Short mmCIF file of C-alpha atoms in Angstrom, two decimals:
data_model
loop_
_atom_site.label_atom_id
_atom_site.label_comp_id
_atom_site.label_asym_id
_atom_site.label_seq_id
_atom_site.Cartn_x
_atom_site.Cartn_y
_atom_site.Cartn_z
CA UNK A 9 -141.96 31.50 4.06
CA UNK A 10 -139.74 30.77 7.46
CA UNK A 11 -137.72 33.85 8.33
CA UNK A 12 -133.92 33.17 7.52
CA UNK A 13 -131.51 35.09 9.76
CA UNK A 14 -128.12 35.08 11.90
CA UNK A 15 -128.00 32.38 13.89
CA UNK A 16 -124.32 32.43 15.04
CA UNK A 17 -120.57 33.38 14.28
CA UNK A 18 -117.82 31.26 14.83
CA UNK A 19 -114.07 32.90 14.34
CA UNK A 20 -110.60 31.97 13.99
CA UNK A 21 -107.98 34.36 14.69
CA UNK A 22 -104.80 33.30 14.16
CA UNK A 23 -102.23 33.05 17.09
CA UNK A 24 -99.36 34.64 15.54
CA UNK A 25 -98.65 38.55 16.22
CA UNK A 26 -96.78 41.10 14.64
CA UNK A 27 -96.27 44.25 16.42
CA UNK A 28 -96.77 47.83 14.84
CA UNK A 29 -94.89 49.64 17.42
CA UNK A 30 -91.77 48.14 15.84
CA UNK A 31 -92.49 48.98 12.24
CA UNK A 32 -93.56 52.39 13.58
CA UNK A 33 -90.26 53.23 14.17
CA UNK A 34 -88.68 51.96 11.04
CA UNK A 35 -91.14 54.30 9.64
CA UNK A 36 -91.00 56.79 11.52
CA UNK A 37 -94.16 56.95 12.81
CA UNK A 38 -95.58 58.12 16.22
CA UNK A 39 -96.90 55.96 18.46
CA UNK A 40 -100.14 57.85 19.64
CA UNK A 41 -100.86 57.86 15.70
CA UNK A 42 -100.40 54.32 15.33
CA UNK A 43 -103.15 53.62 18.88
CA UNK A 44 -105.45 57.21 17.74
CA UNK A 45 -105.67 57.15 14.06
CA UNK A 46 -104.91 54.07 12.39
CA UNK A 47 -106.51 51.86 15.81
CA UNK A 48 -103.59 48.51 15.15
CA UNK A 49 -101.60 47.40 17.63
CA UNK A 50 -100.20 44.41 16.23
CA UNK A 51 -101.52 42.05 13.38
CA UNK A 52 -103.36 38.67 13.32
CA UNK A 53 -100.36 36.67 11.16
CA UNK A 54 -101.64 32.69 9.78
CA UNK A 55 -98.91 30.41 10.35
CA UNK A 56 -96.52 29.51 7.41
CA UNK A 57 -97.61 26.61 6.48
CA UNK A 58 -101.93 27.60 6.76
CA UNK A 59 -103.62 28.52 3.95
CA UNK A 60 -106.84 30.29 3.33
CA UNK A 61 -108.77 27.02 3.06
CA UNK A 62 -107.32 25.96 6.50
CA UNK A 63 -108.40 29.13 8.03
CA UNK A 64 -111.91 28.78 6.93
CA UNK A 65 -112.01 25.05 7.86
CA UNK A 66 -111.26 25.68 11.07
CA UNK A 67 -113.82 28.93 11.73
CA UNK A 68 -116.48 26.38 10.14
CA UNK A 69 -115.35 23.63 12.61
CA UNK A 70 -115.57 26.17 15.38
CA UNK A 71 -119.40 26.99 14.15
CA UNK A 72 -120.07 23.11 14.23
CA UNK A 73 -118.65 22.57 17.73
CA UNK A 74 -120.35 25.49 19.13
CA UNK A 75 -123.85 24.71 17.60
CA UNK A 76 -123.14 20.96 17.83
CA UNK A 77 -124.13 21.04 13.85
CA UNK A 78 -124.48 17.95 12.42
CA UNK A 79 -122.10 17.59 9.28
CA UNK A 80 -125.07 16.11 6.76
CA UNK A 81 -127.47 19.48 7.94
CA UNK A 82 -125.23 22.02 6.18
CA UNK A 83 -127.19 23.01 2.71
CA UNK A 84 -125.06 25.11 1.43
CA UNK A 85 -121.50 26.57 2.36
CA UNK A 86 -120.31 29.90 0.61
CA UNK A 87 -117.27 31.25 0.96
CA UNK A 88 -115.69 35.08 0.99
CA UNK A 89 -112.38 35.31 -0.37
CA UNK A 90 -110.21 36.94 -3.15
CA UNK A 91 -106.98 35.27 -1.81
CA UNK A 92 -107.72 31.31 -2.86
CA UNK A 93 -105.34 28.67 -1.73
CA UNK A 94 -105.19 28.30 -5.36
CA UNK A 95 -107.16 29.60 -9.20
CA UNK A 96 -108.98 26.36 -9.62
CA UNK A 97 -110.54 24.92 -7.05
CA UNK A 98 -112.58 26.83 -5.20
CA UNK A 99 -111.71 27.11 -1.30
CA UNK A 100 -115.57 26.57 -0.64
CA UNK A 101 -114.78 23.08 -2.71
CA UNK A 102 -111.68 22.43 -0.35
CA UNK A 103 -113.73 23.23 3.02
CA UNK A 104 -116.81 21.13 1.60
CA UNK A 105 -114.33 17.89 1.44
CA UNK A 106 -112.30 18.52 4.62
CA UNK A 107 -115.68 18.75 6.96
CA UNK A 108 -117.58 15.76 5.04
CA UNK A 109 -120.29 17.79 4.04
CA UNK A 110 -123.38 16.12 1.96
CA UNK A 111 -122.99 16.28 -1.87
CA UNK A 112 -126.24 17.78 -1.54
CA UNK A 113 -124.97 20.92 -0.12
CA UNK A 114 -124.87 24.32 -2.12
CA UNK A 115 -121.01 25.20 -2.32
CA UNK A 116 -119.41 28.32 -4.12
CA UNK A 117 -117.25 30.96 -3.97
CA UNK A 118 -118.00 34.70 -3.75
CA UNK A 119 -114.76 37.47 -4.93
CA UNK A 120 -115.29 40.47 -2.90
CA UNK A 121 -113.46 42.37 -0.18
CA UNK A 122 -114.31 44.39 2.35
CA UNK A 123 -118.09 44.48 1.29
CA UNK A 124 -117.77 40.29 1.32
CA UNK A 125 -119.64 39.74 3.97
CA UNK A 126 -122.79 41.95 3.71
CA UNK A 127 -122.94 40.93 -0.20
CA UNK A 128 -122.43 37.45 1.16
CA UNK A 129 -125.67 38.00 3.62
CA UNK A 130 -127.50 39.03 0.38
CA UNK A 131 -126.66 36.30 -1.52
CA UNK A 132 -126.68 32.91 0.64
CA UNK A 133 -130.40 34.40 2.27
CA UNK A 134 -131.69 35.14 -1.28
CA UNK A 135 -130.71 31.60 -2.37
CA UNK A 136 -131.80 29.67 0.73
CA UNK A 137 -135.49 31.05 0.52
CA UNK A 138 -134.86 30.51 -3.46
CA UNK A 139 -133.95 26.56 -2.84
CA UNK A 140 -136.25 26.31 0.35
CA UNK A 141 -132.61 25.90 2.11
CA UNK A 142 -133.17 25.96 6.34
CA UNK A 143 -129.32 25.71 7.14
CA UNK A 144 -126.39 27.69 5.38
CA UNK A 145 -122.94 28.93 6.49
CA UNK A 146 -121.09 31.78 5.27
CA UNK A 147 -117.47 31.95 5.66
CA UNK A 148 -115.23 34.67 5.02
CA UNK A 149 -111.47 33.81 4.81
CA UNK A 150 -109.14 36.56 3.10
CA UNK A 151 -105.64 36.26 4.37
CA UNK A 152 -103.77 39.53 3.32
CA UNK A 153 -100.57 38.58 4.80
CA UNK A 154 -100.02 36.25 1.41
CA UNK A 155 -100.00 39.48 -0.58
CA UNK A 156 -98.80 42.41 1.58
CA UNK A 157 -95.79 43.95 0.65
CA UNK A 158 -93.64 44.45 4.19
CA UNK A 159 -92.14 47.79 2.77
CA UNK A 160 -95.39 49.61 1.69
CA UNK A 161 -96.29 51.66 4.79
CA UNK A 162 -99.60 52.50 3.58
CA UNK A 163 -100.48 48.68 3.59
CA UNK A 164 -98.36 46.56 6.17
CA UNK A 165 -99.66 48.27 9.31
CA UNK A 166 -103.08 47.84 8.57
CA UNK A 167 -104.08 44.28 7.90
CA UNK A 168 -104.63 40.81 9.85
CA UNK A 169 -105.86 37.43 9.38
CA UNK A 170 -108.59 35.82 10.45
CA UNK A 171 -111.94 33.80 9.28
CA UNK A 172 -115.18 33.39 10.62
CA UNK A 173 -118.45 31.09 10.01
CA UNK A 174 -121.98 32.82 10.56
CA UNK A 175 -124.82 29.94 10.49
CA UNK A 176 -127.75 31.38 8.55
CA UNK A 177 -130.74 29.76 9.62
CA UNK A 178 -134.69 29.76 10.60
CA UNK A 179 -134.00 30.31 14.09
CA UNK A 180 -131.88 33.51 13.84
CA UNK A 181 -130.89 35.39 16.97
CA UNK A 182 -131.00 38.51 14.18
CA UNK A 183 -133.36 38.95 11.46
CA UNK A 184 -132.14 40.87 8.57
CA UNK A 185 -134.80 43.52 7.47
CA UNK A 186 -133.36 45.55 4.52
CA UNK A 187 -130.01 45.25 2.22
CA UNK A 188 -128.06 47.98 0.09
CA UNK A 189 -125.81 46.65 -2.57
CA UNK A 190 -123.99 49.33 -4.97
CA UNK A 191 -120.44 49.12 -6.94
CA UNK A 192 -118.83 51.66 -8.62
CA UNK A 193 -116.29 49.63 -10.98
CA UNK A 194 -115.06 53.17 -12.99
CA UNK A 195 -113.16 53.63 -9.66
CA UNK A 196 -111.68 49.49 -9.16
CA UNK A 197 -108.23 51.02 -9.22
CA UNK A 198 -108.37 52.16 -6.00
CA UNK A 199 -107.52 48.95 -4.25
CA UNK A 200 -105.89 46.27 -6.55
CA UNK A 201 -102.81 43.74 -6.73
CA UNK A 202 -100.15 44.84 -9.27
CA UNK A 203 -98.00 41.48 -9.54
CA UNK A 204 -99.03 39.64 -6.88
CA UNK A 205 -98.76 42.47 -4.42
CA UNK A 206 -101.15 43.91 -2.83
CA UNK A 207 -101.82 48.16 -3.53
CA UNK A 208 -103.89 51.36 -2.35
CA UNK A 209 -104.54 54.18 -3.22
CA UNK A 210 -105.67 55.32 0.31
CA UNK A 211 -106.49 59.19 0.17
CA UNK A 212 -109.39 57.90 -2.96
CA UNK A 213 -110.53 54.78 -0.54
CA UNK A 214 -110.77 57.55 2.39
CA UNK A 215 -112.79 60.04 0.00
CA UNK A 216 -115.05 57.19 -1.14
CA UNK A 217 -115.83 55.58 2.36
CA UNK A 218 -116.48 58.50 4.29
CA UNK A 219 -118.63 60.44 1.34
CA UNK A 220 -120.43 57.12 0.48
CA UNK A 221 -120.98 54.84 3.45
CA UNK A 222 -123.04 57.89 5.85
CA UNK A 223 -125.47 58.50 2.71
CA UNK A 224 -125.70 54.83 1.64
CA UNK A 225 -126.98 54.02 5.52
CA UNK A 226 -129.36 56.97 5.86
CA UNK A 227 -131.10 55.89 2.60
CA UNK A 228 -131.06 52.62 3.99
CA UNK A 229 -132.88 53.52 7.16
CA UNK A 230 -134.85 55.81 5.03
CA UNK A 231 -136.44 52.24 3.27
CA UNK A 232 -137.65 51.45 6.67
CA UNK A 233 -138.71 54.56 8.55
CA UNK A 234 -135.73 54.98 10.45
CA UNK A 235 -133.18 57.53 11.61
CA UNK A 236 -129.82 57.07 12.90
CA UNK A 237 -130.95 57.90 16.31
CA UNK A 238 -132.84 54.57 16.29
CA UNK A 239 -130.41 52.21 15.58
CA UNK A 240 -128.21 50.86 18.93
CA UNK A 241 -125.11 49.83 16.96
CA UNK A 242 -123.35 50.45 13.77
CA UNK A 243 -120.95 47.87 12.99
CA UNK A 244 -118.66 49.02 9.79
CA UNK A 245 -116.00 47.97 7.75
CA UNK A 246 -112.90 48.49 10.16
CA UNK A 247 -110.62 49.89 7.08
CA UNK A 248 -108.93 52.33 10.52
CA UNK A 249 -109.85 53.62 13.12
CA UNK A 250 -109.93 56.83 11.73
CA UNK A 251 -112.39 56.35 8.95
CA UNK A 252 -115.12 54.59 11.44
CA UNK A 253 -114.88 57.76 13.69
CA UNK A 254 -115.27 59.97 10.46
CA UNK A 255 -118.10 58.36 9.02
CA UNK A 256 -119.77 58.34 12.94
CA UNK A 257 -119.18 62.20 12.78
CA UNK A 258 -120.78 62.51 9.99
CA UNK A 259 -123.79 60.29 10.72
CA UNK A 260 -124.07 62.62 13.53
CA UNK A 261 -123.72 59.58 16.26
CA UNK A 262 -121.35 59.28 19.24
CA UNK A 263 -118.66 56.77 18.70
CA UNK A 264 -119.76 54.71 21.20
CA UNK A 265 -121.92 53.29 18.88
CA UNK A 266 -119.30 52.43 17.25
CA UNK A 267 -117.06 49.35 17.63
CA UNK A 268 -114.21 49.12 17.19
CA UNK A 269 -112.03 46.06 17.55
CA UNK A 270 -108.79 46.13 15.11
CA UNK A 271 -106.58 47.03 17.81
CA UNK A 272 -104.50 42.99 18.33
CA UNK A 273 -105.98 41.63 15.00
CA UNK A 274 -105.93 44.68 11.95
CA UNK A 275 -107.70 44.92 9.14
CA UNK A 276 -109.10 41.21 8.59
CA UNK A 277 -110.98 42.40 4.87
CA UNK A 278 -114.31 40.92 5.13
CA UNK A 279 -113.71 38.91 8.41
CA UNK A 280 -113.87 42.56 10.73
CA UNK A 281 -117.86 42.91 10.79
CA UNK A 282 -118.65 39.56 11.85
CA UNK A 283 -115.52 39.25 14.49
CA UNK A 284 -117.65 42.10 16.00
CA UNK A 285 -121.24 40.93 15.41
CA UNK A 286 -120.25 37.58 16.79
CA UNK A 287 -119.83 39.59 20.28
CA UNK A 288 -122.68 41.91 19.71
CA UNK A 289 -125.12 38.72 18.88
CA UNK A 290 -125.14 37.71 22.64
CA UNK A 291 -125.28 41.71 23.71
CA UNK A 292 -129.35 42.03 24.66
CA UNK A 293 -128.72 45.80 24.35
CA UNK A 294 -127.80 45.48 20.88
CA UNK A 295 -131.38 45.38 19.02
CA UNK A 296 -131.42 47.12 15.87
CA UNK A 297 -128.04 46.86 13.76
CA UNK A 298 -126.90 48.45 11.10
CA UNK A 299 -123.66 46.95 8.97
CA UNK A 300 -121.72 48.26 6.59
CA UNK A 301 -119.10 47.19 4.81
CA UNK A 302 -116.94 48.98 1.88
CA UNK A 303 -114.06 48.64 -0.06
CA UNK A 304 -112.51 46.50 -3.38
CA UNK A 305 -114.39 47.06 -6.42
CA UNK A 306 -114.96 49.47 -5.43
CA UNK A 307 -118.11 48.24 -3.60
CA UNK A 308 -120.11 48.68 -0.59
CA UNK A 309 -122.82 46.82 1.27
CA UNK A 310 -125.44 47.81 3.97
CA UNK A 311 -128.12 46.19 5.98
CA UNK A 312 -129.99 46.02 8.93
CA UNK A 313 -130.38 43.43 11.61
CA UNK A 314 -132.87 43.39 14.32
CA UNK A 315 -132.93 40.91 17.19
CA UNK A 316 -135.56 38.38 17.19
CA UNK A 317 -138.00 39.27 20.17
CA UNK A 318 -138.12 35.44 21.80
CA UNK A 319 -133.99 35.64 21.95
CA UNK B 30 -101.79 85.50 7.34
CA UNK B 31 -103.50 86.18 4.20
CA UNK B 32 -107.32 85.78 3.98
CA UNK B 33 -106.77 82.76 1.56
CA UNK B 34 -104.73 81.27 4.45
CA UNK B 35 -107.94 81.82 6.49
CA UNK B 36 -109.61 79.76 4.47
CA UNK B 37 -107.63 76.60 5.13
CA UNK B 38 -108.00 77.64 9.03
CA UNK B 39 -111.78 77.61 8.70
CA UNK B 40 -111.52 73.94 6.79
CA UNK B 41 -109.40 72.86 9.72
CA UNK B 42 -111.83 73.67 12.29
CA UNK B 43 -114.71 73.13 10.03
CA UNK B 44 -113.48 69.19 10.13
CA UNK B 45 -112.95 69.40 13.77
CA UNK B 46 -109.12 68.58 12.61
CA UNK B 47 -107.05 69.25 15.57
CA UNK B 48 -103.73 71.18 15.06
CA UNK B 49 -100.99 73.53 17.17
CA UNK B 50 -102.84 76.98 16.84
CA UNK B 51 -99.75 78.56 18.37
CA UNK B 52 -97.26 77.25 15.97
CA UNK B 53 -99.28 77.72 13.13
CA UNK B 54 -97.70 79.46 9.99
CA UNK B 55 -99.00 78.99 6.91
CA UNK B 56 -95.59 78.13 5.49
CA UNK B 57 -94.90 75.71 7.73
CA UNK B 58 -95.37 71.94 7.01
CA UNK B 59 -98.63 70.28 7.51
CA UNK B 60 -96.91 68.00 9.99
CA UNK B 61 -94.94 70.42 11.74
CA UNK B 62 -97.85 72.05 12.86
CA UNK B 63 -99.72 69.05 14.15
CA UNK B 64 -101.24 67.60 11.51
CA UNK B 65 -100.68 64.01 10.55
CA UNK B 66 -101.35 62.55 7.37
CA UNK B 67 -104.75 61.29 7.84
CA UNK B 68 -105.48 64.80 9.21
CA UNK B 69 -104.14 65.90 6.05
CA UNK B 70 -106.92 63.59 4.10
CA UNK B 71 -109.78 65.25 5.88
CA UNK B 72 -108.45 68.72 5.14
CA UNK B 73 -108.28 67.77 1.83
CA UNK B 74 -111.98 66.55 1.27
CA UNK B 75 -113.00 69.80 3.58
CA UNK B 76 -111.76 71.96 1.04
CA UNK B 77 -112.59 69.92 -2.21
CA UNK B 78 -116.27 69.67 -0.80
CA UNK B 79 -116.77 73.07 -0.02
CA UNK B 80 -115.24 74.66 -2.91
CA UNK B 81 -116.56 72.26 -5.47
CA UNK B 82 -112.75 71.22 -6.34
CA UNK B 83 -110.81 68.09 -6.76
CA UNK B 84 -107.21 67.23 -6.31
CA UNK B 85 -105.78 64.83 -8.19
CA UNK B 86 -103.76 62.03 -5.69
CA UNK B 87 -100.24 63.16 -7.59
CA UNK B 88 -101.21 66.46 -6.74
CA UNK B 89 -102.31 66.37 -3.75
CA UNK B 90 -99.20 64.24 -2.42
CA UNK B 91 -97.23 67.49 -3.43
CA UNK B 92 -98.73 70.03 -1.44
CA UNK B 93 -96.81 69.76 1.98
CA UNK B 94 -97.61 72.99 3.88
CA UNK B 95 -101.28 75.44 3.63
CA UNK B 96 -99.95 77.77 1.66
CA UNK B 97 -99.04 75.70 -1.30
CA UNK B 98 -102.55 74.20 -0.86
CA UNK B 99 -103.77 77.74 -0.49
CA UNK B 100 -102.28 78.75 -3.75
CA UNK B 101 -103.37 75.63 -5.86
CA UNK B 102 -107.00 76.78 -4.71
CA UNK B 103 -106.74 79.38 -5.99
CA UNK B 104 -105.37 78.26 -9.28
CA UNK B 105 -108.22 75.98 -9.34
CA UNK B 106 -110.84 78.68 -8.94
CA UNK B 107 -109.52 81.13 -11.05
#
């Protein structure tokens, strides 16, 4: 069986900004807590008029320009997102139609948040080798900004738009080696809409992310004879700044590494681990990888990428 | 400073929370002695983890300064 892996990530980051140093002060917030703890500067915004299948579109047509992919090669095309353009259809069906892709192609939807992308891994991979697939495309595309509420200071400061396209294929520049997939649905309260807004309960989410996430990627390095100290980078869920540095301290490893890169885009949901892996793909230092991501459901997902040798 | 109060001080350092050690009384608010409220989070889970407690999220929200949290400690583990 060919080895299916990471091939590349495409983004797109809205241009629109909105500044946190001005709602600091409505809410009375420091300024060295805004930049220290929470890590979000201002806020990737989509324009008015864009909608969550436009965002995706265009982080797919990035992925095609940059690879110089060939419209009728794309076998399947899943996309991450709990924030449709619409209930029926399917933003995967929308993107599918706007880039031309063959009827032949695989194309569904996956609901999940912040774990999206990891679960997403898991799932296009498994059905590629299932199907004999050589050429998939994850997307995720979750644009909070269409159910924030402005006034909820727990909330507002912390997310951004954005999408991104990872090409899955038998060429990969990463390998993955091992997955962790776990839910805890007794606790899906945590993080939920209440009419159409958007709501957390952020103390819980805090407790469950930085009690979870360290013991969920030791067991996962565990799997494959390996300790912390052997892994180069540790790309997580950027919920804050403050909960990546407290699940580093408690994995025992320095911060550096550590990215962290919510500081002019926020919270982007399942978009933040591949905005950083699609840096840390053409970073030769970078070998072993471990993501993470954790959140709605609630849920969590961990695996662990190693750069091909030839790359 | 009661011993009780010492133990939120030793949860405090324990979670390498940084706070103003000179204006420190345990009466004052969490915030007025340099603790913000994420700080606040990581006290919280200090304590819960090392004493076997929880706080429920009402509760917790209600407990503004370390001795009320000292006191509902105690209530817990009495």
């Amino acid at each position: 069986m060919k080895v299916l892996g990471i091939k590349a990530i495409a983004a797109y980051v809205p241009e629109g900004r909105a500044s946190n140093l001005t709602l600091a002060k409505r809410f009375d917030m420091d300024e060295s807590f805004l930049t220290g703890k929470i890590g979000v500067i201002e806020r990737a915004i989509k324009a008015i008029d864009q909608d969550t299948s436009d965002l995706a579109f265009l982080a797919l047509d990035r992925l095609m320009q940059q690879q110089a992919l060939n419209a009728d090669s794309i076998q399947a095309l899943v996309v991450v997102t709990q924030n449709p353009d619409r209930n029926i259809p399917h933003v995967s069906a929308q993107v599918h139609g706007r880039a031309d892709l063959a009827e032949a192609c695989v194309v569904f939807d996956i609901s999940l948040g912040c774990s999206g992308y990891v679960y997403g891994l898991a799932v296009i991979r498994s059905l590629m080798q299932a199907q004999g697939l050589e050429r998939g495309v994850l997307i995720t595309a979750d644009p909070y900004s269409k159910i924030l509420d402005p006034e909820d200071r727990t909330t507002t400061l912390l997310f951004g738009d954005a999408a991104t396209a990872t090409l899955i294929d038998t060429d990969p520049v990463w390998e993955i080696e091992a997955f962790s997939l776990k839910s805890r649905g007794k606790d899906w309260a945590a993080i939920r809409t209440e009419n159409g807004k958007f709501e957390m309960d952020g103390r819980s989410v805090f407790n469950f992310a930085v009690t979870t996430i360290p013991g969920d990627v030791n067991a996962l390095l565990a799997s494959v004879d390996m300790t912390p100290d052997e892994v180069d980078r540790y790309i997580l869920h950027q919920g804050s700044r403050f909960i990546v540095k407290s699940i580093a301290d408690r994995l025992r490893q320095p911060l550096e590494k550590f990215p962290i890169e919510i500081e002019h885009c926020g919270n982007t949901v399942s978009s933040t681990i591949p905005l950083i892996a699609e840096h840390l793909l053409h970073d030769r230092s970078a070998r072993t990888v471990v993501l993470s991501g954790f959140g709605v459901g609630l849920s969590w997902a961990s695996c662990l990428c190693r750069r091909t040798d030839t790359k | 400073m009661t011993m009780n109060d010492q133990r939120i001080i030793d949860a405090l350092q324990g979670a390498a929370i940084d706070y103003d050690g000179e204006k420190f009384s345990p009466d004052l608010r969490f915030r007025d002695i340099g603790i913000d409220s994420l700080d606040v989070m990581s006290l919280f889970l200090a304590i819960e983890e090392k004493y076997g407690v929880k706080f429920a999220v009402t509760e917790a929200d209600a407990i503004k300064t370390p001795a009320e949290l000292s006191r509902a400690l105690d209530r817990k583990l009495s």
